[in-house]
């Protein structure tokens, strides 16, 4: 069953209570925790619920099982900071928002080290293999590649939080992600009147950029549903940029190229061409009187990540994607 913050399972409540006791020092390193039978009576739950909770605690590195002796707190300082590996595809401006907000919300609780896989499974595998037992939690922005599931699968599932995208991974892990198809489709529907002003809409979708195919599928579905003239290009070239056209750009490099053309030709975004960008950043609020964006709230995603770290309650959450209307479209 998928659970959101605020609706913890019985096993999650046991996990959260024992983690709190370890962090507060009331359960010291090396100390035994209640047996499965004793915990079953204490929490008034079935034995299998306690087994599930203890397995989660073991996966997360808080306890370990000693044969025929029971379960013991792992030999670590009770108030030691959690070591978190944050693995993103790149350090783009919207991920900088996420990182800064996450770091602020877990200050004093975590030590965060950040890596980048650049949508490359070899780099992903190298980072994980070199750090397989060095961290308490692995927060990973996944991507669509057949090897990703096996690579991430080397880490105990209880130590993994998947963010932003959940390609090919199913419901095995805790997730805080975006629904690119539904979010993009509904955002385009919200901009339907503005889109009607333009001759056609071009989606700049770099095929080798690692971007979610569901985003492109949502664009095609919208254009087909509402008979919108459209085109998909790998990147924007000056000759492809025509007055009266609208553009949905995924990469900020294409956004810069488009705005440069507008400046050279004296065009006004929102009047002469439509400019619609993906992923909100502070700069897009102010350049050229504001760039219209389709984006989730990366600050909200960071807050949910921090809540997971603090509470360790199972989560499979979708951060909504919305249209933010400004003058460029």
Coordinates of N, CA and C in Angstrom, one line a residue, residues 69-281:
X69 N 20.8 -14.4 20.0 CA 20.9 -13.4 21.1 C 19.9 -12.3 21.0
X70 N 19.5 -12.0 19.7 CA 18.5 -11.0 19.6 C 19.0 -9.8 18.7
X71 N 18.4 -8.7 18.9 CA 18.7 -7.5 18.0 C 19.4 -6.4 18.9
X72 N 20.4 -5.8 18.3 CA 21.2 -4.8 19.1 C 21.4 -3.5 18.3
X73 N 21.5 -2.4 19.0 CA 21.8 -1.2 18.3 C 23.2 -1.2 17.8
X74 N 23.3 -0.8 16.5 CA 24.6 -0.8 15.8 C 25.6 0.1 16.6
X75 N 26.9 -0.2 16.6 CA 27.9 0.5 17.3 C 28.2 1.8 16.6
X76 N 27.4 2.8 17.0 CA 27.6 4.2 16.5 C 27.2 5.2 17.5
X77 N 27.7 6.4 17.4 CA 27.3 7.4 18.4 C 25.9 7.7 18.3
X78 N 25.1 7.7 19.5 CA 23.7 8.0 19.4 C 23.3 9.2 18.7
X79 N 24.1 10.3 18.9 CA 23.7 11.6 18.3 C 24.5 11.9 17.0
X80 N 25.2 10.8 16.5 CA 26.0 11.0 15.3 C 25.1 11.5 14.1
X81 N 25.6 12.3 13.3 CA 24.8 12.8 12.1 C 24.7 11.7 11.1
X82 N 23.5 11.6 10.5 CA 23.3 10.7 9.4 C 24.2 11.1 8.2
X83 N 24.8 10.1 7.6 CA 25.5 10.3 6.3 C 24.6 10.1 5.1
X84 N 24.4 11.1 4.3 CA 23.5 11.0 3.2 C 24.3 11.3 1.9
X85 N 24.1 10.3 1.0 CA 24.6 10.5 -0.4 C 23.5 11.0 -1.3
X86 N 23.6 12.2 -1.8 CA 22.6 12.8 -2.7 C 23.2 12.6 -4.1
X87 N 22.5 11.9 -5.0 CA 23.0 11.5 -6.3 C 22.0 12.1 -7.4
X88 N 22.4 13.2 -8.0 CA 21.6 13.8 -9.0 C 22.1 13.6 -10.4
X89 N 21.3 14.0 -11.4 CA 21.9 13.8 -12.8 C 22.8 15.0 -13.1
X90 N 22.6 16.2 -12.6 CA 23.5 17.3 -12.8 C 23.1 18.4 -11.8
X91 N 23.9 19.4 -11.7 CA 23.6 20.5 -10.8 C 23.0 21.7 -11.5
X92 N 21.9 21.5 -12.1 CA 21.2 22.6 -12.8 C 20.5 23.5 -11.7
X93 N 20.0 24.6 -12.2 CA 19.5 25.6 -11.3 C 18.4 25.1 -10.4
X94 N 17.5 24.3 -11.0 CA 16.3 23.9 -10.2 C 16.8 22.9 -9.1
X95 N 17.8 22.1 -9.4 CA 18.3 21.2 -8.4 C 19.1 21.9 -7.3
X96 N 19.6 23.1 -7.7 CA 20.3 23.9 -6.7 C 19.3 24.4 -5.6
X97 N 18.1 24.7 -6.1 CA 17.0 25.1 -5.2 C 16.7 23.9 -4.2
X98 N 16.6 22.7 -4.8 CA 16.3 21.5 -4.0 C 17.4 21.3 -3.0
X99 N 18.6 21.3 -3.4 CA 19.7 21.0 -2.6 C 19.8 22.0 -1.4
X100 N 19.7 23.3 -1.7 CA 19.8 24.3 -0.7 C 18.7 24.2 0.4
X101 N 17.5 24.0 -0.1 CA 16.4 23.9 0.8 C 16.5 22.6 1.7
X102 N 16.9 21.5 1.0 CA 17.1 20.3 1.8 C 18.1 20.4 2.8
X103 N 19.3 21.0 2.5 CA 20.4 21.2 3.4 C 20.0 22.0 4.6
X104 N 19.2 23.1 4.3 CA 18.7 23.9 5.4 C 17.8 23.2 6.4
X105 N 16.9 22.3 5.8 CA 15.9 21.7 6.7 C 16.5 20.5 7.5
X106 N 17.7 20.0 7.1 CA 18.3 18.9 7.8 C 19.6 19.3 8.5
X107 N 19.8 20.6 8.6 CA 21.0 21.1 9.2 C 21.1 20.6 10.6
X108 N 22.3 20.1 11.0 CA 22.5 19.5 12.3 C 22.2 18.0 12.4
X109 N 21.4 17.5 11.5 CA 21.0 16.1 11.5 C 21.8 15.3 10.5
X110 N 22.2 15.8 9.4 CA 22.8 15.1 8.3 C 24.1 15.7 7.9
X111 N 25.0 14.8 7.4 CA 26.1 15.3 6.5 C 25.8 14.8 5.1
X112 N 25.7 15.8 4.2 CA 25.3 15.5 2.8 C 26.5 15.6 1.9
X113 N 26.7 14.5 1.1 CA 27.7 14.6 0.0 C 27.0 14.4 -1.3
X114 N 27.3 15.2 -2.3 CA 26.6 15.2 -3.5 C 27.4 14.7 -4.7
X115 N 26.8 13.9 -5.5 CA 27.4 13.3 -6.7 C 26.5 13.5 -7.9
X116 N 27.1 13.3 -9.1 CA 26.3 13.5 -10.3 C 26.5 12.3 -11.3
X117 N 25.5 11.8 -11.8 CA 25.6 10.6 -12.7 C 25.5 11.0 -14.2
X118 N 25.0 12.2 -14.5 CA 24.9 12.7 -15.9 C 24.1 11.7 -16.8
X119 N 23.1 11.0 -16.3 CA 22.3 10.0 -17.0 C 23.2 8.9 -17.6
X120 N 24.3 8.6 -17.0 CA 25.3 7.6 -17.5 C 25.3 6.4 -16.5
X121 N 24.9 5.2 -16.9 CA 24.8 4.1 -16.0 C 26.2 3.7 -15.5
X122 N 27.2 3.9 -16.3 CA 28.6 3.5 -15.9 C 29.0 4.4 -14.7
X123 N 28.7 5.7 -14.8 CA 29.0 6.6 -13.7 C 28.2 6.3 -12.5
X124 N 26.9 6.0 -12.7 CA 26.0 5.6 -11.6 C 26.6 4.4 -10.9
X125 N 27.0 3.4 -11.6 CA 27.5 2.1 -11.1 C 28.8 2.4 -10.3
X126 N 29.7 3.2 -10.9 CA 31.0 3.5 -10.2 C 30.7 4.2 -8.9
X127 N 29.8 5.2 -8.8 CA 29.6 5.9 -7.6 C 29.0 5.0 -6.5
X128 N 28.0 4.2 -6.9 CA 27.4 3.3 -5.9 C 28.4 2.2 -5.5
X129 N 29.1 1.6 -6.4 CA 30.0 0.6 -6.0 C 31.1 1.1 -5.0
X130 N 31.6 2.3 -5.2 CA 32.6 2.8 -4.4 C 32.1 3.3 -3.0
X131 N 30.8 3.5 -2.9 CA 30.2 4.0 -1.7 C 29.1 3.1 -1.1
X132 N 29.1 1.8 -1.4 CA 28.0 0.9 -1.1 C 27.7 0.8 0.3
X133 N 28.7 1.0 1.2 CA 28.4 0.8 2.6 C 28.8 2.0 3.5
X134 N 29.0 3.1 2.8 CA 29.5 4.3 3.5 C 28.5 5.3 4.0
X135 N 27.2 5.1 3.7 CA 26.2 6.1 4.0 C 25.0 5.4 4.6
X136 N 24.3 6.2 5.4 CA 23.0 5.8 6.1 C 21.9 5.9 5.1
X137 N 21.9 6.8 4.2 CA 20.8 7.0 3.2 C 21.3 7.4 1.9
X138 N 20.7 6.9 0.8 CA 21.1 7.2 -0.5 C 19.8 7.8 -1.2
X139 N 19.9 9.1 -1.6 CA 18.8 9.8 -2.2 C 19.2 9.9 -3.7
X140 N 18.5 9.3 -4.6 CA 18.9 9.2 -6.0 C 17.8 9.7 -6.9
X141 N 18.3 10.6 -7.8 CA 17.4 10.9 -9.0 C 17.7 9.9 -10.1
X142 N 16.7 9.1 -10.3 CA 16.8 8.0 -11.2 C 16.7 8.4 -12.7
X143 N 16.9 7.5 -13.6 CA 16.6 7.8 -15.0 C 16.3 6.5 -15.8
X144 N 15.9 6.6 -17.0 CA 15.4 5.5 -17.7 C 16.5 4.8 -18.5
X145 N 17.0 3.7 -17.9 CA 18.0 2.9 -18.5 C 17.8 1.4 -18.0
X146 N 18.0 0.4 -18.8 CA 17.7 -0.9 -18.3 C 18.6 -1.4 -17.2
X147 N 19.8 -0.8 -17.0 CA 20.8 -1.2 -16.0 C 20.5 -0.6 -14.7
X148 N 19.7 0.5 -14.6 CA 19.6 1.3 -13.4 C 19.0 0.5 -12.3
X149 N 18.0 -0.3 -12.5 CA 17.3 -1.1 -11.5 C 18.3 -2.0 -10.8
X150 N 19.1 -2.7 -11.5 CA 20.1 -3.7 -10.9 C 21.2 -2.9 -10.1
X151 N 21.6 -1.7 -10.7 CA 22.7 -1.0 -10.0 C 22.2 -0.5 -8.6
X152 N 21.0 0.2 -8.6 CA 20.4 0.7 -7.4 C 20.1 -0.5 -6.4
X153 N 19.7 -1.6 -7.0 CA 19.3 -2.8 -6.2 C 20.4 -3.3 -5.3
X154 N 21.6 -2.9 -5.5 CA 22.7 -3.4 -4.7 C 22.6 -2.7 -3.3
X155 N 21.9 -1.6 -3.2 CA 21.7 -1.0 -1.9 C 20.5 -1.5 -1.2
X156 N 20.5 -1.8 0.1 CA 19.3 -2.2 0.8 C 18.2 -1.2 0.6
X157 N 17.0 -1.7 0.2 CA 15.9 -0.8 -0.2 C 15.6 0.2 0.9
X158 N 15.7 -0.2 2.2 CA 15.4 0.7 3.2 C 16.3 1.9 3.3
X159 N 17.5 1.9 2.7 CA 18.4 3.0 2.7 C 18.2 3.9 1.4
X160 N 17.3 3.6 0.6 CA 17.1 4.3 -0.7 C 15.9 5.2 -0.7
X161 N 16.1 6.4 -1.1 CA 14.9 7.3 -1.4 C 15.1 7.8 -2.9
X162 N 14.1 7.5 -3.7 CA 14.2 7.9 -5.1 C 13.4 9.2 -5.3
X163 N 14.1 10.2 -5.9 CA 13.4 11.5 -6.1 C 13.3 11.8 -7.6
X164 N 12.4 12.7 -7.9 CA 12.2 13.3 -9.2 C 11.6 12.3 -10.2
X165 N 12.3 11.2 -10.4 CA 11.8 10.2 -11.4 C 11.9 8.8 -10.9
X166 N 11.0 8.0 -11.3 CA 11.0 6.6 -10.9 C 10.8 5.7 -12.1
X167 N 11.8 5.7 -13.0 CA 11.8 4.9 -14.2 C 12.2 3.5 -13.9
X168 N 11.3 2.5 -14.2 CA 11.6 1.1 -14.2 C 11.8 0.5 -12.8
X169 N 11.5 1.2 -11.8 CA 11.8 0.8 -10.4 C 10.6 0.3 -9.6
X170 N 9.4 0.5 -10.1 CA 8.2 0.0 -9.5 C 8.0 0.6 -8.1
X171 N 7.4 -0.2 -7.2 CA 7.1 0.3 -5.8 C 8.1 -0.2 -4.8
X172 N 9.2 -0.6 -5.2 CA 10.2 -1.2 -4.2 C 10.8 -0.2 -3.3
X173 N 10.9 1.0 -3.7 CA 11.6 2.0 -2.9 C 10.6 3.1 -2.4
X174 N 11.1 3.8 -1.4 CA 10.4 5.1 -1.0 C 10.7 6.1 -2.2
X175 N 9.6 6.8 -2.5 CA 9.7 7.7 -3.7 C 9.1 9.1 -3.4
X176 N 9.7 10.1 -3.9 CA 9.1 11.5 -3.9 C 9.4 12.0 -5.4
X177 N 8.5 11.9 -6.2 CA 8.7 12.0 -7.7 C 7.7 12.9 -8.3
X178 N 7.9 13.2 -9.6 CA 7.0 13.9 -10.5 C 6.3 13.0 -11.4
X179 N 5.0 13.3 -11.8 CA 4.3 12.6 -12.8 C 4.4 13.5 -14.1
X180 N 5.4 13.2 -14.9 CA 5.7 14.0 -16.0 C 4.6 14.0 -17.1
X181 N 4.0 12.9 -17.3 CA 2.9 12.9 -18.3 C 1.7 13.7 -17.9
X182 N 1.1 13.4 -16.7 CA -0.1 14.1 -16.3 C 0.2 15.5 -16.0
X183 N 1.3 15.8 -15.4 CA 1.6 17.2 -15.1 C 1.9 18.1 -16.3
X184 N 2.6 17.5 -17.3 CA 2.8 18.3 -18.5 C 1.5 18.4 -19.3
X185 N 0.7 17.4 -19.4 CA -0.5 17.4 -20.2 C -1.5 18.5 -19.6
X186 N -1.7 18.4 -18.3 CA -2.6 19.4 -17.6 C -2.1 20.8 -17.7
X187 N -0.8 21.0 -17.6 CA -0.2 22.3 -17.8 C -0.4 22.9 -19.1
X188 N -0.3 22.1 -20.2 CA -0.5 22.5 -21.5 C -2.0 22.8 -21.7
X189 N -2.9 22.0 -21.1 CA -4.3 22.3 -21.2 C -4.6 23.7 -20.5
X190 N -3.9 24.0 -19.5 CA -4.1 25.3 -18.8 C -3.6 26.5 -19.7
X191 N -2.7 26.2 -20.6 CA -2.2 27.2 -21.5 C -2.9 27.2 -22.9
X192 N -4.0 26.4 -23.0 CA -4.6 26.2 -24.3 C -5.0 27.5 -25.1
X193 N -5.5 28.5 -24.4 CA -5.9 29.7 -25.0 C -4.7 30.5 -25.5
X194 N -3.6 30.5 -24.7 CA -2.4 31.1 -25.2 C -1.8 30.4 -26.4
X195 N -1.8 29.1 -26.4 CA -1.2 28.3 -27.5 C -1.9 28.6 -28.8
X196 N -3.2 28.9 -28.7 CA -4.0 29.1 -29.9 C -3.6 30.4 -30.6
X197 N -2.8 31.3 -30.0 CA -2.4 32.5 -30.6 C -1.3 32.3 -31.6
X198 N -0.6 31.1 -31.6 CA 0.6 30.9 -32.4 C 0.3 29.9 -33.5
X199 N 1.2 30.0 -34.5 CA 1.0 29.2 -35.7 C 1.2 27.7 -35.4
X200 N 2.2 27.4 -34.6 CA 2.5 26.1 -34.2 C 3.3 26.1 -33.0
X201 N 3.5 24.9 -32.4 CA 4.3 24.8 -31.2 C 5.4 23.8 -31.4
X202 N 6.6 24.2 -31.1 CA 7.7 23.3 -31.2 C 8.2 22.8 -29.8
X203 N 8.4 21.6 -29.7 CA 9.1 21.0 -28.5 C 10.5 20.7 -28.8
X204 N 11.4 21.4 -28.1 CA 12.8 21.1 -28.2 C 13.2 20.0 -27.2
X205 N 13.4 18.8 -27.7 CA 13.6 17.7 -26.8 C 14.9 16.9 -27.2
X206 N 16.0 17.2 -26.6 CA 17.2 16.5 -26.9 C 17.1 15.0 -26.7
X207 N 17.3 14.3 -27.7 CA 17.1 12.8 -27.6 C 18.1 12.2 -26.7
X208 N 19.3 12.7 -26.6 CA 20.4 12.1 -25.8 C 20.5 12.8 -24.5
X209 N 19.5 13.6 -24.1 CA 19.6 14.4 -22.9 C 19.2 13.7 -21.7
X210 N 18.6 12.5 -21.8 CA 18.2 11.7 -20.6 C 16.8 12.2 -20.1
X211 N 16.1 13.0 -20.8 CA 14.9 13.5 -20.3 C 13.8 12.5 -20.4
X212 N 12.7 12.6 -19.5 CA 11.7 11.6 -19.5 C 10.8 11.5 -20.8
X213 N 10.7 10.4 -21.4 CA 9.9 10.2 -22.6 C 8.5 10.5 -22.3
X214 N 8.0 10.4 -21.1 CA 6.6 10.6 -20.8 C 6.3 12.1 -21.0
X215 N 7.3 13.0 -20.8 CA 7.1 14.4 -21.1 C 6.8 14.6 -22.6
X216 N 7.5 14.0 -23.4 CA 7.3 14.1 -24.9 C 6.0 13.5 -25.3
X217 N 5.6 12.4 -24.7 CA 4.4 11.7 -25.0 C 3.2 12.6 -24.6
X218 N 3.3 13.3 -23.4 CA 2.2 14.2 -23.0 C 2.1 15.4 -24.0
X219 N 3.2 15.9 -24.5 CA 3.1 17.0 -25.5 C 2.4 16.5 -26.8
X220 N 2.7 15.3 -27.3 CA 2.1 14.7 -28.4 C 0.6 14.5 -28.2
X221 N 0.3 13.9 -27.0 CA -1.1 13.7 -26.7 C -1.9 14.9 -26.7
X222 N -1.4 16.0 -26.1 CA -2.1 17.3 -26.1 C -2.3 17.8 -27.5
X223 N -1.3 17.8 -28.3 CA -1.4 18.4 -29.6 C -2.4 17.6 -30.5
X224 N -2.4 16.3 -30.3 CA -3.3 15.4 -31.1 C -4.7 15.6 -30.6
X225 N -4.9 15.7 -29.3 CA -6.3 15.9 -28.7 C -6.9 17.2 -29.1
X226 N -6.1 18.3 -29.3 CA -6.6 19.6 -29.6 C -6.2 20.1 -31.0
X227 N -5.8 19.2 -31.8 CA -5.4 19.5 -33.2 C -4.5 20.7 -33.3
X228 N -3.4 20.7 -32.5 CA -2.5 21.8 -32.5 C -1.3 21.5 -33.4
X229 N -1.0 22.3 -34.4 CA 0.1 22.1 -35.3 C 1.4 22.1 -34.4
X230 N 2.2 21.1 -34.6 CA 3.4 20.9 -33.7 C 4.5 20.3 -34.4
X231 N 5.7 20.3 -33.7 CA 6.9 19.7 -34.3 C 7.8 19.4 -33.1
X232 N 8.6 18.4 -33.2 CA 9.6 18.0 -32.1 C 10.9 18.1 -32.8
X233 N 11.8 18.9 -32.2 CA 13.2 19.0 -32.7 C 14.2 18.6 -31.6
X234 N 15.4 18.2 -32.0 CA 16.4 17.7 -31.1 C 17.0 18.9 -30.4
X235 N 17.1 20.0 -31.1 CA 17.6 21.3 -30.4 C 17.2 22.4 -31.3
X236 N 17.2 23.6 -30.8 CA 16.7 24.8 -31.5 C 17.9 25.3 -32.4
X237 N 17.6 25.5 -33.6 CA 18.5 26.2 -34.5 C 17.9 27.5 -35.0
X238 N 18.7 28.5 -35.3 CA 18.2 29.8 -35.6 C 17.2 29.8 -36.8
X239 N 17.5 28.9 -37.7 CA 16.6 28.9 -38.9 C 15.2 28.3 -38.6
X240 N 15.1 27.5 -37.4 CA 13.9 26.9 -37.1 C 13.0 27.9 -36.2
X241 N 13.6 29.0 -35.8 CA 12.9 29.9 -35.0 C 12.2 31.0 -35.8
X242 N 10.8 30.9 -35.9 CA 10.1 31.8 -36.8 C 9.1 32.6 -36.0
X243 N 8.9 33.8 -36.5 CA 7.9 34.7 -35.8 C 6.5 34.1 -35.9
X244 N 5.8 34.2 -34.7 CA 4.5 33.6 -34.7 C 4.4 32.2 -34.2
X245 N 5.6 31.6 -33.9 CA 5.7 30.2 -33.4 C 5.8 30.3 -31.9
X246 N 5.5 29.1 -31.3 CA 5.7 29.0 -29.8 C 6.7 27.8 -29.6
X247 N 7.4 27.9 -28.5 CA 8.4 26.9 -28.2 C 8.3 26.5 -26.7
X248 N 8.4 25.1 -26.6 CA 8.5 24.5 -25.2 C 9.9 24.0 -25.2
X249 N 10.8 24.6 -24.3 CA 12.2 24.2 -24.3 C 12.4 23.5 -22.9
X250 N 13.2 22.3 -23.0 CA 13.5 21.5 -21.9 C 14.8 22.0 -21.3
X251 N 15.8 22.2 -22.1 CA 17.1 22.6 -21.6 C 17.3 24.1 -21.6
X252 N 17.9 24.6 -20.5 CA 18.1 26.0 -20.4 C 19.0 26.6 -21.5
X253 N 19.9 25.7 -22.0 CA 20.7 26.2 -23.1 C 19.9 26.6 -24.3
X254 N 18.8 25.8 -24.6 CA 17.9 26.2 -25.7 C 17.1 27.5 -25.4
X255 N 16.8 27.7 -24.1 CA 16.1 28.9 -23.7 C 17.0 30.1 -23.9
X256 N 18.3 30.0 -23.6 CA 19.2 31.1 -23.8 C 19.3 31.4 -25.3
X257 N 19.4 30.3 -26.1 CA 19.5 30.5 -27.6 C 18.3 31.2 -28.1
X258 N 17.1 30.8 -27.6 CA 15.9 31.4 -28.1 C 15.8 32.9 -27.7
X259 N 16.1 33.2 -26.5 CA 16.1 34.6 -26.0 C 17.1 35.5 -26.8
X260 N 18.2 34.9 -27.1 CA 19.2 35.6 -27.9 C 18.7 36.0 -29.3
X261 N 18.0 35.0 -29.9 CA 17.4 35.3 -31.2 C 16.4 36.4 -31.1
X262 N 15.5 36.4 -30.1 CA 14.5 37.4 -29.8 C 15.2 38.8 -29.7
X263 N 16.3 38.8 -29.0 CA 17.0 40.1 -28.8 C 17.6 40.6 -30.1
X264 N 18.2 39.8 -30.8 CA 18.8 40.2 -32.1 C 17.7 40.7 -33.1
X265 N 16.6 40.0 -33.1 CA 15.6 40.3 -34.1 C 14.5 41.3 -33.6
X266 N 14.7 41.7 -32.4 CA 13.8 42.7 -31.8 C 12.4 42.2 -31.5
X267 N 12.3 40.9 -31.3 CA 11.0 40.2 -31.0 C 10.8 40.3 -29.5
X268 N 9.5 40.4 -29.1 CA 9.1 40.4 -27.7 C 8.4 39.0 -27.4
X269 N 9.1 38.2 -26.5 CA 8.4 37.0 -26.0 C 7.0 37.2 -25.5
X270 N 6.1 36.4 -26.0 CA 4.7 36.6 -25.6 C 3.9 37.3 -26.6
X271 N 4.6 38.1 -27.5 CA 3.9 38.8 -28.5 C 4.3 38.3 -29.9
X272 N 5.6 38.2 -30.2 CA 6.1 37.8 -31.5 C 6.4 36.3 -31.5
X273 N 6.8 35.7 -30.4 CA 7.0 34.3 -30.2 C 6.5 33.9 -28.8
X274 N 6.2 32.6 -28.7 CA 5.8 32.1 -27.4 C 7.0 31.4 -26.8
X275 N 7.3 31.7 -25.5 CA 8.4 31.0 -24.9 C 7.9 30.3 -23.6
X276 N 8.0 29.0 -23.6 CA 7.6 28.2 -22.4 C 8.7 27.3 -22.1
X277 N 9.1 27.4 -20.8 CA 10.3 26.7 -20.3 C 9.9 25.6 -19.3
X278 N 10.8 24.6 -19.1 CA 10.6 23.6 -18.1 C 11.5 23.8 -16.9
X279 N 10.9 23.7 -15.8 CA 11.6 23.8 -14.5 C 11.9 25.2 -14.0
X280 N 11.2 25.5 -12.9 CA 11.3 26.9 -12.4 C 12.7 27.2 -11.8
X281 N 13.2 28.4 -12.0 CA 14.4 28.9 -11.3 C 14.1 30.4 -11.0

